[in-house]
Short mmCIF file of C-alpha atoms and ligand atoms in Angstrom, two decimals:
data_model
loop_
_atom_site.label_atom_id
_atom_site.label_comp_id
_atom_site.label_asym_id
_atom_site.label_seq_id
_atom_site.Cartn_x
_atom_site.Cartn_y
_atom_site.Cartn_z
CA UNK A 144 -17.65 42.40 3.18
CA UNK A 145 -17.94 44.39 -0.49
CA UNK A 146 -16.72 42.68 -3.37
CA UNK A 147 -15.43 44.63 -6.59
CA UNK A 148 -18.28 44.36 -8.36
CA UNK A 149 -20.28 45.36 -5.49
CA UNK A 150 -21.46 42.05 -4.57
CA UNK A 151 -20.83 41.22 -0.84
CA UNK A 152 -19.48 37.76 0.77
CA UNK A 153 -21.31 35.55 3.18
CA UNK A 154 -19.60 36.89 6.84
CA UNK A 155 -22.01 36.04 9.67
CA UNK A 156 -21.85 32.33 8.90
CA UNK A 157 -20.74 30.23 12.32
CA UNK A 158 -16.78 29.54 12.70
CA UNK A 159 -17.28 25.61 11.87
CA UNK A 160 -14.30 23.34 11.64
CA UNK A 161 -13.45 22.77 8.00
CA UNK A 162 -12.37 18.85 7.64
CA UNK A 163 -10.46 18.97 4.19
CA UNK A 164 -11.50 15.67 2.18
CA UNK A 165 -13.99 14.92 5.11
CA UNK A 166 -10.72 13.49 7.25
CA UNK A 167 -11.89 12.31 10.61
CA UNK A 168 -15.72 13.14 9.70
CA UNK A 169 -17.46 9.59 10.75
CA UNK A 170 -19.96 9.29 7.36
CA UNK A 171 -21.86 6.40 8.72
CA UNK A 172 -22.17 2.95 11.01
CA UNK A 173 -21.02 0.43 9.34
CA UNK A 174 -19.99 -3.39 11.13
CA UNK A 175 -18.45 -4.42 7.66
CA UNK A 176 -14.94 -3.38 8.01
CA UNK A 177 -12.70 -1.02 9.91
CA UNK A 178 -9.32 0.08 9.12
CA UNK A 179 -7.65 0.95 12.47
CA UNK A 180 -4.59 3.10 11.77
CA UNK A 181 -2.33 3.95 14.43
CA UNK A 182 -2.10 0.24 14.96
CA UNK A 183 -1.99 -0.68 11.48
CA UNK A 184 -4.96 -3.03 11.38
CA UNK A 185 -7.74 -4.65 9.52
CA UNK A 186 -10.69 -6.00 10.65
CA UNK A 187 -13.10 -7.73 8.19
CA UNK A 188 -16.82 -8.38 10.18
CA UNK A 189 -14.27 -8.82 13.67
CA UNK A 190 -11.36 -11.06 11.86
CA UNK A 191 -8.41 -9.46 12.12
CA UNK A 192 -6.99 -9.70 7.93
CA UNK A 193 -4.10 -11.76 9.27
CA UNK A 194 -6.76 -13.98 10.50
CA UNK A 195 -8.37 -14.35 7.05
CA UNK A 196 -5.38 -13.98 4.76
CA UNK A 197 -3.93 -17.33 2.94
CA UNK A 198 -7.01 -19.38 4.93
CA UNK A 199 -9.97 -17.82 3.46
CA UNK A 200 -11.28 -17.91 -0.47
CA UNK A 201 -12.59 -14.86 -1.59
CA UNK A 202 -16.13 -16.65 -1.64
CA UNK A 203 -15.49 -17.14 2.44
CA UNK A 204 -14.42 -13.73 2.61
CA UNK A 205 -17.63 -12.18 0.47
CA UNK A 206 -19.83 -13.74 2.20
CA UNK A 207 -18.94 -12.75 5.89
CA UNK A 208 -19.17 -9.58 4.20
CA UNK A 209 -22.43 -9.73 2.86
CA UNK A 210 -23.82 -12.38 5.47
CA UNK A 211 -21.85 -11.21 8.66
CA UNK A 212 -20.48 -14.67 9.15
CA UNK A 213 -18.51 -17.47 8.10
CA UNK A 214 -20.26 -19.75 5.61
CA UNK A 215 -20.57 -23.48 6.18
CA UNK A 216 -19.68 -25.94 4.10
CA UNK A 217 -23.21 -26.28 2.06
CA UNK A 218 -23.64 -22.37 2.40
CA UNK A 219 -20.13 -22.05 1.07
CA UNK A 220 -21.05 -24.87 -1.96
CA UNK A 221 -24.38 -22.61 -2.80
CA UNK A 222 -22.65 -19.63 -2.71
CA UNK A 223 -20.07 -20.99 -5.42
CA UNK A 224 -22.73 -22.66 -7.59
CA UNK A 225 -24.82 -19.09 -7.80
CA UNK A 226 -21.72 -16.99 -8.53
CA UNK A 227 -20.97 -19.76 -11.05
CA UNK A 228 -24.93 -19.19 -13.03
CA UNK A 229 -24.33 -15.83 -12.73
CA UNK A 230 -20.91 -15.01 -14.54
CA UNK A 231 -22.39 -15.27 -18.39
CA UNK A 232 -23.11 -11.49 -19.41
CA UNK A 233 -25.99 -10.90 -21.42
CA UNK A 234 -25.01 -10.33 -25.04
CA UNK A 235 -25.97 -6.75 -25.16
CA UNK A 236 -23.40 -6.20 -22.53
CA UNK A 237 -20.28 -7.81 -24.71
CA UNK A 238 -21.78 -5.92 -27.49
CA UNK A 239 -21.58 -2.50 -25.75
CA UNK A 240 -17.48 -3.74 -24.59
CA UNK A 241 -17.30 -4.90 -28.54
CA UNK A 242 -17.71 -1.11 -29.21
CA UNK A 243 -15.01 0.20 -27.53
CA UNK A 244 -11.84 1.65 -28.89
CA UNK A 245 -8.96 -1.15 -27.77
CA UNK A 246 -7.38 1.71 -26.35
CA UNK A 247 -9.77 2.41 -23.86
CA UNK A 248 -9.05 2.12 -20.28
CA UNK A 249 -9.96 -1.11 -19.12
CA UNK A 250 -11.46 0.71 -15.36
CA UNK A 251 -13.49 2.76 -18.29
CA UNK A 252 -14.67 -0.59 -19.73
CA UNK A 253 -15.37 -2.10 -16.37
CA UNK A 254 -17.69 1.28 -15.88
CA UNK A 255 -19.23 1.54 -19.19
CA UNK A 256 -19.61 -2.98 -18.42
CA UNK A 257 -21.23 -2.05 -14.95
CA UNK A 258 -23.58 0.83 -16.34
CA UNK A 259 -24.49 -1.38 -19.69
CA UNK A 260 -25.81 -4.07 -17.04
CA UNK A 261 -27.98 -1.76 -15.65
CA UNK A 262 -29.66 -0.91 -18.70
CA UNK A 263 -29.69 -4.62 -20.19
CA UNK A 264 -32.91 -6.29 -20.72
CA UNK A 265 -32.00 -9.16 -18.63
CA UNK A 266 -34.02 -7.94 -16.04
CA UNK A 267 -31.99 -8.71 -13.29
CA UNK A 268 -31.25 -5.52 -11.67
CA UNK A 269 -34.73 -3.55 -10.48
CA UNK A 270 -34.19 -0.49 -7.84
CA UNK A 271 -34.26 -2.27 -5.38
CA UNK A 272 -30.64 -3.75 -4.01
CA UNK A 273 -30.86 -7.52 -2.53
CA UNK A 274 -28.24 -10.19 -1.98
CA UNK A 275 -29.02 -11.89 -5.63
CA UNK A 276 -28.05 -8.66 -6.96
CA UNK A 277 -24.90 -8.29 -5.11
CA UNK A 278 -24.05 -11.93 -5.88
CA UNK A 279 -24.99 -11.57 -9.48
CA UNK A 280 -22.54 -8.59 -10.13
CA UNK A 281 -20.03 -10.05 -7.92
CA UNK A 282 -19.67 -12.65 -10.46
CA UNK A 283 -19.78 -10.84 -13.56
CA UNK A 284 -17.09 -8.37 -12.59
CA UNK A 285 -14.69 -11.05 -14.33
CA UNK A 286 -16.30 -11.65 -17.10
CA UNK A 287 -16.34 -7.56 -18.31
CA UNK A 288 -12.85 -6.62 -17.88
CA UNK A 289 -11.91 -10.12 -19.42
CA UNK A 290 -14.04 -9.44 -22.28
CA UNK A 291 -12.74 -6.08 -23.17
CA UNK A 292 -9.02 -7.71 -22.13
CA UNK A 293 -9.67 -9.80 -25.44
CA UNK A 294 -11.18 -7.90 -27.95
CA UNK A 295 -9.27 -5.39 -27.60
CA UNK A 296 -6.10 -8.12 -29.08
CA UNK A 297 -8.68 -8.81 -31.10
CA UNK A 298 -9.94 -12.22 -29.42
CA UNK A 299 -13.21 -13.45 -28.55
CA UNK A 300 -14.05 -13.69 -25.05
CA UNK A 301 -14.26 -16.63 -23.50
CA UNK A 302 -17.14 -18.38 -22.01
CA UNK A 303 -17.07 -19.02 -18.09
CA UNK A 304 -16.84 -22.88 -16.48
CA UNK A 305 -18.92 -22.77 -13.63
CA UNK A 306 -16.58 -25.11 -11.34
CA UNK A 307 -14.03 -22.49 -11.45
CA UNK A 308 -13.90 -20.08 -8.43
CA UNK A 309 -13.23 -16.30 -8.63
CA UNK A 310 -9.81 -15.96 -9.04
CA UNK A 311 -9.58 -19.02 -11.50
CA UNK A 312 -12.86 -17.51 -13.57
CA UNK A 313 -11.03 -14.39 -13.35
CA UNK A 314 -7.62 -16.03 -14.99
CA UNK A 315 -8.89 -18.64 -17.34
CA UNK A 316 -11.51 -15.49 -18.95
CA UNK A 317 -8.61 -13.51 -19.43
CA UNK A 318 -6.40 -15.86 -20.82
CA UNK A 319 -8.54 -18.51 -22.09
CA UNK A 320 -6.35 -21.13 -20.41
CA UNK A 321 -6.64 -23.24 -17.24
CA UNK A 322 -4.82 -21.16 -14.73
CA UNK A 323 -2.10 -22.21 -13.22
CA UNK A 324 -2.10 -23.43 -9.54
CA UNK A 325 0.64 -20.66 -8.69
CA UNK A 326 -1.26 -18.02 -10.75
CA UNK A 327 -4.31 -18.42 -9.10
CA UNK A 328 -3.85 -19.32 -5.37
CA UNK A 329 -2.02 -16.02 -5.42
CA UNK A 330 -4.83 -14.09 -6.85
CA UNK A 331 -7.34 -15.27 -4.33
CA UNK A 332 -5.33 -13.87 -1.54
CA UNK A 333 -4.95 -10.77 -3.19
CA UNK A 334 -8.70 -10.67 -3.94
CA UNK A 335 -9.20 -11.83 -0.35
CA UNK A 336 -6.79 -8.58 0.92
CA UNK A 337 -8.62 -5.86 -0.77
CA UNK A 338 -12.26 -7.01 -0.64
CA UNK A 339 -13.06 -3.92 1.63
CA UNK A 340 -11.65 -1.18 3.87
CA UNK A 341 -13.55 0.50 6.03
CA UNK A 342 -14.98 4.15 4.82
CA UNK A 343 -12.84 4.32 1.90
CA UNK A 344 -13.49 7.00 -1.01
CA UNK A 345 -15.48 4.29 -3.69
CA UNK A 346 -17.28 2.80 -0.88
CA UNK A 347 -18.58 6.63 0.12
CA UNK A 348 -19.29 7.17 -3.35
CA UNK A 349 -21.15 3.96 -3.15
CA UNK A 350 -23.17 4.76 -0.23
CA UNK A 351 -24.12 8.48 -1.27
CA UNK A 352 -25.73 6.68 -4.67
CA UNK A 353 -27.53 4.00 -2.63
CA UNK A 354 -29.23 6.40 -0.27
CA UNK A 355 -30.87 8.40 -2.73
CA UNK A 356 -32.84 5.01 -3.83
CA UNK A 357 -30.89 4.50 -6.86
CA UNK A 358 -29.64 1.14 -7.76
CA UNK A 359 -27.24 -1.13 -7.48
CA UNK A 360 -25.37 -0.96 -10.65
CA UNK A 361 -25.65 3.19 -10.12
CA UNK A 362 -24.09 2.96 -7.37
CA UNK A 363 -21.22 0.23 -8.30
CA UNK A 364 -20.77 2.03 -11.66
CA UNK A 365 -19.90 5.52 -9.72
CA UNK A 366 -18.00 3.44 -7.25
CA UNK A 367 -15.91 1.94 -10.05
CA UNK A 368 -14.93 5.62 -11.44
CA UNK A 369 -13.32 6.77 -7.94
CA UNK A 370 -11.38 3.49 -7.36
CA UNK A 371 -10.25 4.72 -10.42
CA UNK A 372 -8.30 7.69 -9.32
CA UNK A 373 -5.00 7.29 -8.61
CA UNK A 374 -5.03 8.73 -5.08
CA UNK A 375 -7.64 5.66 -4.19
CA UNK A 376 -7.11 2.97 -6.16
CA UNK A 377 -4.99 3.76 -9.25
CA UNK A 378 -1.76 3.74 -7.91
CA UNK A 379 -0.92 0.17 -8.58
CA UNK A 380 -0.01 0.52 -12.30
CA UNK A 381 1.74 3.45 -11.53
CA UNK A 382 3.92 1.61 -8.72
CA UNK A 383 4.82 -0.62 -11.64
CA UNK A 384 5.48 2.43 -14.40
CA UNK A 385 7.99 3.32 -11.44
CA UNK A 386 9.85 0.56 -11.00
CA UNK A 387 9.95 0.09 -14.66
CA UNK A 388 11.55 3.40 -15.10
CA UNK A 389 14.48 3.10 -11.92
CA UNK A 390 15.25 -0.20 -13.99
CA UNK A 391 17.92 -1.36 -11.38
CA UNK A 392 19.24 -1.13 -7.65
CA UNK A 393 22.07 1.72 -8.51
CA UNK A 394 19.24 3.83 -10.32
CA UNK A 395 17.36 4.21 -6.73
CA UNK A 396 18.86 7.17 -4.93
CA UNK A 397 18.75 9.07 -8.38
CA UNK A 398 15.72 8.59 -9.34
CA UNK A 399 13.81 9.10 -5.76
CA UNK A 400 15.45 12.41 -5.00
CA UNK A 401 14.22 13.86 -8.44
CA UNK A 402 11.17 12.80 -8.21
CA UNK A 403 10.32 14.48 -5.18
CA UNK A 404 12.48 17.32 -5.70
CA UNK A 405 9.71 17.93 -7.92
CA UNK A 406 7.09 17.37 -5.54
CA UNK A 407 5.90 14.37 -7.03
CA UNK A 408 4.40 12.00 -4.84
CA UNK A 409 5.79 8.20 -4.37
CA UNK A 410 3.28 5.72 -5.57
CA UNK A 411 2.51 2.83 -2.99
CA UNK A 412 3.08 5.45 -0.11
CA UNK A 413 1.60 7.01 2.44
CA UNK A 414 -2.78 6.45 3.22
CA UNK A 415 -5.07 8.89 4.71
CA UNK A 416 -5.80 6.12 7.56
CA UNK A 417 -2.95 4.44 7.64
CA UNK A 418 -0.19 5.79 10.22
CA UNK A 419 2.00 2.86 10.61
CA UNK A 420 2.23 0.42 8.16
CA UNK A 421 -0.73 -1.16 6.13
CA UNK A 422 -1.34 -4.80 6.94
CA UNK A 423 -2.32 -5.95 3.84
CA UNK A 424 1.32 -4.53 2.42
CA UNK A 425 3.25 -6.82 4.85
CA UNK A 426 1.23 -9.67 3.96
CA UNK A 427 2.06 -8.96 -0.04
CA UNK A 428 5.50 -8.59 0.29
CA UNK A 429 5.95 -12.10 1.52
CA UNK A 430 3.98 -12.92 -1.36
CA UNK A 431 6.17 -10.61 -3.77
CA UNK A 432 9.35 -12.44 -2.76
CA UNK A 433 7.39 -15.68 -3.38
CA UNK A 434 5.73 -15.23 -6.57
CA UNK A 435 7.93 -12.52 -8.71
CA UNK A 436 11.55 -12.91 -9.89
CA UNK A 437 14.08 -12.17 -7.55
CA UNK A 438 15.74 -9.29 -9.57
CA UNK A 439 12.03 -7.61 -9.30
CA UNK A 440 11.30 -8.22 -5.77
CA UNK A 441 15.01 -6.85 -5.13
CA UNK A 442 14.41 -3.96 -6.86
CA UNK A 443 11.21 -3.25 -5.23
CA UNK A 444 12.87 -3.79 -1.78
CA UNK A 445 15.49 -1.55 -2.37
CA UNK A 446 12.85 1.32 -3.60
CA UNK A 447 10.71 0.58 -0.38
CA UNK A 448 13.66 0.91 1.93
CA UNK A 449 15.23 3.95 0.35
CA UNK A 450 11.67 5.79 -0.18
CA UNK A 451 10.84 5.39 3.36
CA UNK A 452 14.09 6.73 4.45
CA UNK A 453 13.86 9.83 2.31
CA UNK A 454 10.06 10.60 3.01
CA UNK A 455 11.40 10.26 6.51
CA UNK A 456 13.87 12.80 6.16
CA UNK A 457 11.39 15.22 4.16
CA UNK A 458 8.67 14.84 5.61
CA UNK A 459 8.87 13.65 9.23
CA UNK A 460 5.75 14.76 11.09
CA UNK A 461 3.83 12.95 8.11
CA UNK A 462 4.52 9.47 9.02
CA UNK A 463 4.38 7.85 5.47
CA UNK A 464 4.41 3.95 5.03
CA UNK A 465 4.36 1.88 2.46
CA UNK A 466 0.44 1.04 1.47
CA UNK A 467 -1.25 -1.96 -0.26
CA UNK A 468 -0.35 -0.60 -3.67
CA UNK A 469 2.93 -0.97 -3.63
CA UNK A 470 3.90 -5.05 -3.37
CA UNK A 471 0.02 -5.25 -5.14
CA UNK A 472 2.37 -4.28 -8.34
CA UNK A 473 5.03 -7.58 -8.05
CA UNK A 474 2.00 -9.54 -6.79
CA UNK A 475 -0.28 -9.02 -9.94
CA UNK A 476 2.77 -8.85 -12.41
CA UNK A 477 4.21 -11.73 -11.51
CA UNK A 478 0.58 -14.14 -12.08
CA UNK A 479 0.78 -12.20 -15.54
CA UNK A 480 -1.28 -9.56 -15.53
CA UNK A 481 -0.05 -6.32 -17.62
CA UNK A 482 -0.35 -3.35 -14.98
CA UNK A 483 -3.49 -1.54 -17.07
CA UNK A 484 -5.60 -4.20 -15.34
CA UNK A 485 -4.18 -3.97 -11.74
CA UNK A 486 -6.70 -1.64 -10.40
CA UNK A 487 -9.38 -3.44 -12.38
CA UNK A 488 -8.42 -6.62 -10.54
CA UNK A 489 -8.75 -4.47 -7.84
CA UNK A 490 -11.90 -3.71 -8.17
CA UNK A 491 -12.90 -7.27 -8.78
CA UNK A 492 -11.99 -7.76 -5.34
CA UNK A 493 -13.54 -4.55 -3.73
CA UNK A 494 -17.22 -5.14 -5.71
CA UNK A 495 -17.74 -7.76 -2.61
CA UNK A 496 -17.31 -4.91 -0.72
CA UNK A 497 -19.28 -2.31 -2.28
CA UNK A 498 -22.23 -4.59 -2.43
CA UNK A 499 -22.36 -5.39 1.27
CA UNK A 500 -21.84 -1.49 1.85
CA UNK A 501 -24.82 -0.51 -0.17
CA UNK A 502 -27.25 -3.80 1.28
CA UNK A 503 -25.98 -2.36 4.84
CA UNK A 504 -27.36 1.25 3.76
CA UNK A 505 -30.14 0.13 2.23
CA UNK A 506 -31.08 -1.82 5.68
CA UNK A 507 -31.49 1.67 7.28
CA UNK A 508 -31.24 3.94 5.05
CA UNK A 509 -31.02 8.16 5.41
CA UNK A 510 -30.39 10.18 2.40
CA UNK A 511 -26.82 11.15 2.73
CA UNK A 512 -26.67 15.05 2.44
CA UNK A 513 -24.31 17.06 3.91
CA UNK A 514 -23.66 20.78 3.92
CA UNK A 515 -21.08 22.87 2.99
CA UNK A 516 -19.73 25.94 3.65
CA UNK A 517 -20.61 28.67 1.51
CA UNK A 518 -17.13 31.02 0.37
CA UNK A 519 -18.81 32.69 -2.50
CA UNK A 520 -20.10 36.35 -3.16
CA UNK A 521 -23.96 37.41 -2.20
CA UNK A 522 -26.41 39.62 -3.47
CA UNK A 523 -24.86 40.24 -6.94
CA UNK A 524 -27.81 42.52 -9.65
CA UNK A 525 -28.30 40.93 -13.19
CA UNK A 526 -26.58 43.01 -15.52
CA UNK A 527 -28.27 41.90 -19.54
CA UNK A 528 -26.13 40.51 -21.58
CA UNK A 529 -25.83 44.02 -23.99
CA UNK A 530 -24.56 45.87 -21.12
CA UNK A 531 -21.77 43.18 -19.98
C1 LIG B 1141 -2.88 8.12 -0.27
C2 LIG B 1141 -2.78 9.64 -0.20
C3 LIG B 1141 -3.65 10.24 -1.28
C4 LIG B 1141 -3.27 10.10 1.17
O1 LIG B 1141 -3.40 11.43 1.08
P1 LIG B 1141 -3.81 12.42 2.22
O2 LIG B 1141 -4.28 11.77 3.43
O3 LIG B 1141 -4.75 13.38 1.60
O4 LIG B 1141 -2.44 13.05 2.57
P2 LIG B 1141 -2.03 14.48 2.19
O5 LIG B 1141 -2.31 14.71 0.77
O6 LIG B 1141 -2.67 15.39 3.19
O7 LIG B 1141 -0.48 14.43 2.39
C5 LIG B 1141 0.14 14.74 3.59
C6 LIG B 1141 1.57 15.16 3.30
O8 LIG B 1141 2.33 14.00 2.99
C7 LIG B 1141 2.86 14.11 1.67
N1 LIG B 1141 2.69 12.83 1.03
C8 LIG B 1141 1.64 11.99 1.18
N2 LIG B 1141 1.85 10.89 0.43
C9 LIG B 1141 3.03 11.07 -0.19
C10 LIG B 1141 3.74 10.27 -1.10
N3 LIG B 1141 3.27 9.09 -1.50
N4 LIG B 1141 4.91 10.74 -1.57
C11 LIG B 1141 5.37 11.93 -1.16
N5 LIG B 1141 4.75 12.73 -0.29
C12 LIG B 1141 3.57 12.30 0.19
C13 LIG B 1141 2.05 15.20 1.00
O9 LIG B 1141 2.79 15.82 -0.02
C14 LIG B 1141 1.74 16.10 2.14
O10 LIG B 1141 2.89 16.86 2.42
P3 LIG B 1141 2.79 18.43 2.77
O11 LIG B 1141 1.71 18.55 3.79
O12 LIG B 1141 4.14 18.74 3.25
O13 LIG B 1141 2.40 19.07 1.49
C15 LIG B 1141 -1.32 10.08 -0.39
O14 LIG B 1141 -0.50 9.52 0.60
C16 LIG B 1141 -0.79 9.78 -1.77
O15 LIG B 1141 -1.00 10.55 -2.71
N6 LIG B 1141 -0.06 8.62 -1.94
C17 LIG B 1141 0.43 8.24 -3.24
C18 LIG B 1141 -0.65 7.56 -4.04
C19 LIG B 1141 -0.98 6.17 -3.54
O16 LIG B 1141 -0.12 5.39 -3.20
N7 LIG B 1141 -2.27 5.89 -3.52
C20 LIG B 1141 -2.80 4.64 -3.06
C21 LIG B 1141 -3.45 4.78 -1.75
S1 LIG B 1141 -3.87 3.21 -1.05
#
């Protein structure tokens, strides 16, 4: 084939099935987590996530991630007291949050946090991923988005207590108060929820940066920037901007049918996996009508059950559900976060994950490389730059 500018295009390359986004392309073995989706299921290391769910602490649920099985008691105690030495930051990390502009994104501060560890002289992180690592930044994730949380109000952070757990850590850095009982309990299960999920985009990301040797805060700090998307993981905010703006029951209707009259798509809806509803959505709305006010959870109800029914109607072959993101909004309003630090919280959940993803590469690694398919123009002449 000749080009205009007498160039011509690659045409004897092999007729190879084009996956857009990689769907149904299997990336790599991994006995973490699967996500099966025409039964709308989640298995965490062979626990179904109802199984886990409102039982398990996050600390349970990190280490069968990392460890393949459920801790004991004194594995369980260890585990706590090393995530507990670990969540100080060195200064030179608070320093490098100090700098930011308060209107920074806190998933940008959380990235800029991740990549400043790396390059901290607290020698902690080498090239070389292991288990103290994974632990180490498992327990710090709180600590950087709490930091920049509070200077950017203009507070000073607040220095961890080592017999919290996680989710408490996670509150009482933020708010520099002992959480609250019905503040935190809720947290944990939503940390416990979103800990991992199979081949997801971050955890890809992830594993591509691991398997070129690189090291663990690389590889979490890239991670961190796709969660960040809002086709992955920044959605949740947006579920809340939405809600926000249909204000009341009435608005519904109205407001749905413009919106995708435009083609917009409905946050909290729809998964690439997913083809019948998302487990870990069922299990937050009963937490939604628990924990947030009733005029909110009504509202989001209403938006659910009308959404479905017009995505339905538009777009039936497509078979779009609601997804985690959606009751992840009424969830992590109501224990008080503001919804810039949803997918932040989300991400203190999913580091757990990503940790255990890039020890399980690094235990047999291969450089992941694939190929693509090349659609551009061949054999083009240098023309110098007087004659262009
Ligand atoms: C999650 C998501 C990115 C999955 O995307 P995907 O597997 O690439 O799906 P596609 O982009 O191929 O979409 C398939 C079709 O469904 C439609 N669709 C998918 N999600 C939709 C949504 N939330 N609202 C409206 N339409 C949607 C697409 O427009 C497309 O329709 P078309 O083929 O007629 O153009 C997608 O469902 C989405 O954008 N959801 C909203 C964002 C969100 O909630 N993200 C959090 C994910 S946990």
């Amino acid at each position: 084939m000749t080009g205009s500018n007498g160039s011509t295009a690659v045409s004897d390359q092999p007729a190879l099935p084009k996956p857009e986004g990689l769907e149904g392309v299997v990336a790599a073995s991994t006995a973490l987590s699967h996500v099966f989706g025409e039964e709308g299921k989640l298995v965490y290391r062979g626990f179904d996530i109802h199984e886990l769910a409102g039982k398990a602490s996050f600390e349970e649920v990190a280490y069968l991630l990392w460890m393949g099985q459920l801790p004991t008691r004194g594995e369980l105690a260890d585990l706590l007291q090393r995530l507990g030495e670990q969540r100080p930051l060195p200064t030179q990390v608070i320093d490098v949050i100090r700098d930011l502009p308060a209107t920074a994104a806190p998933m940008d501060a959380l990235r800029t946090g991740v990549s400043a560890l790396g390059a901290s002289d607290a020698g902690q992180f080498d090239d070389v991923p292991d288990l103290d690592e994974a632990i180490s930044l498992t327990a710090k994730f709180p600590g950087i988005l709490a930091a920049f949380f509070r200077l950017r109000q203009g507070l000073e952070p607040v220095s961890p207590r080592s017999e919290h757990n996680t989710a408490q850590s996670y509150l009482y850095q933020l708010f520099g108060r002992e959480p609250e009982e019905k503040h935190w309990r809720p947290s944990e299960v939503y940390l416990t929820l979103l800990a991992d999920h199979g081949m997801n985009a971050s955890t890809f990301t992830a594993r591509v940066i691991a398997s070129t040797g690189s090291d663990l805060c690389s590889a979490i700090t890239g991670a961190v920037g796709a969660l960040k998307g809002p086709l992955h993981g920044g959605a949740p905010s947006k579920v809340l901007d939405m809600l926000e703006d249909i204000g009341s029951a009435e608005n519904v209707d109205r407001w749905l049918t413009e919106a995708l009259d435009r083609g917009d798509r409905l946050m909290g809806f729809g998964h690439r996996v997913y083809k019948a509803e998302d487990p870990r959505a069922e299990i937050l709305r009963g937490m939604a009508a628990e924990a947030s006010t009733p005029d909110f959870f009504e509202l989001s109800r209403r938006t659910e059950e009308r959404a479905l029914a017009m995505l339905q109607e538009r777009k039936p072959d497509r078979r779009l559900y609601t997804n985690v993101e959606f009751y992840s909004a009424a969830v992590l309003s109501a224990v008080g976060l503001p919804g810039d630090m949803f997918t932040p919280t989300f991400a203190v959940s999913r580091v757990a994950g990503w940790t255990a993803h890039v020890l399980e590469q690094m235990s047999n690694n291969r450089l992941i490389r694939p190929q693509s398919e090349f659609v551009g123009p061949m054999d083009k002449k240098f023309v110098a730059i007087e004659q262009r």
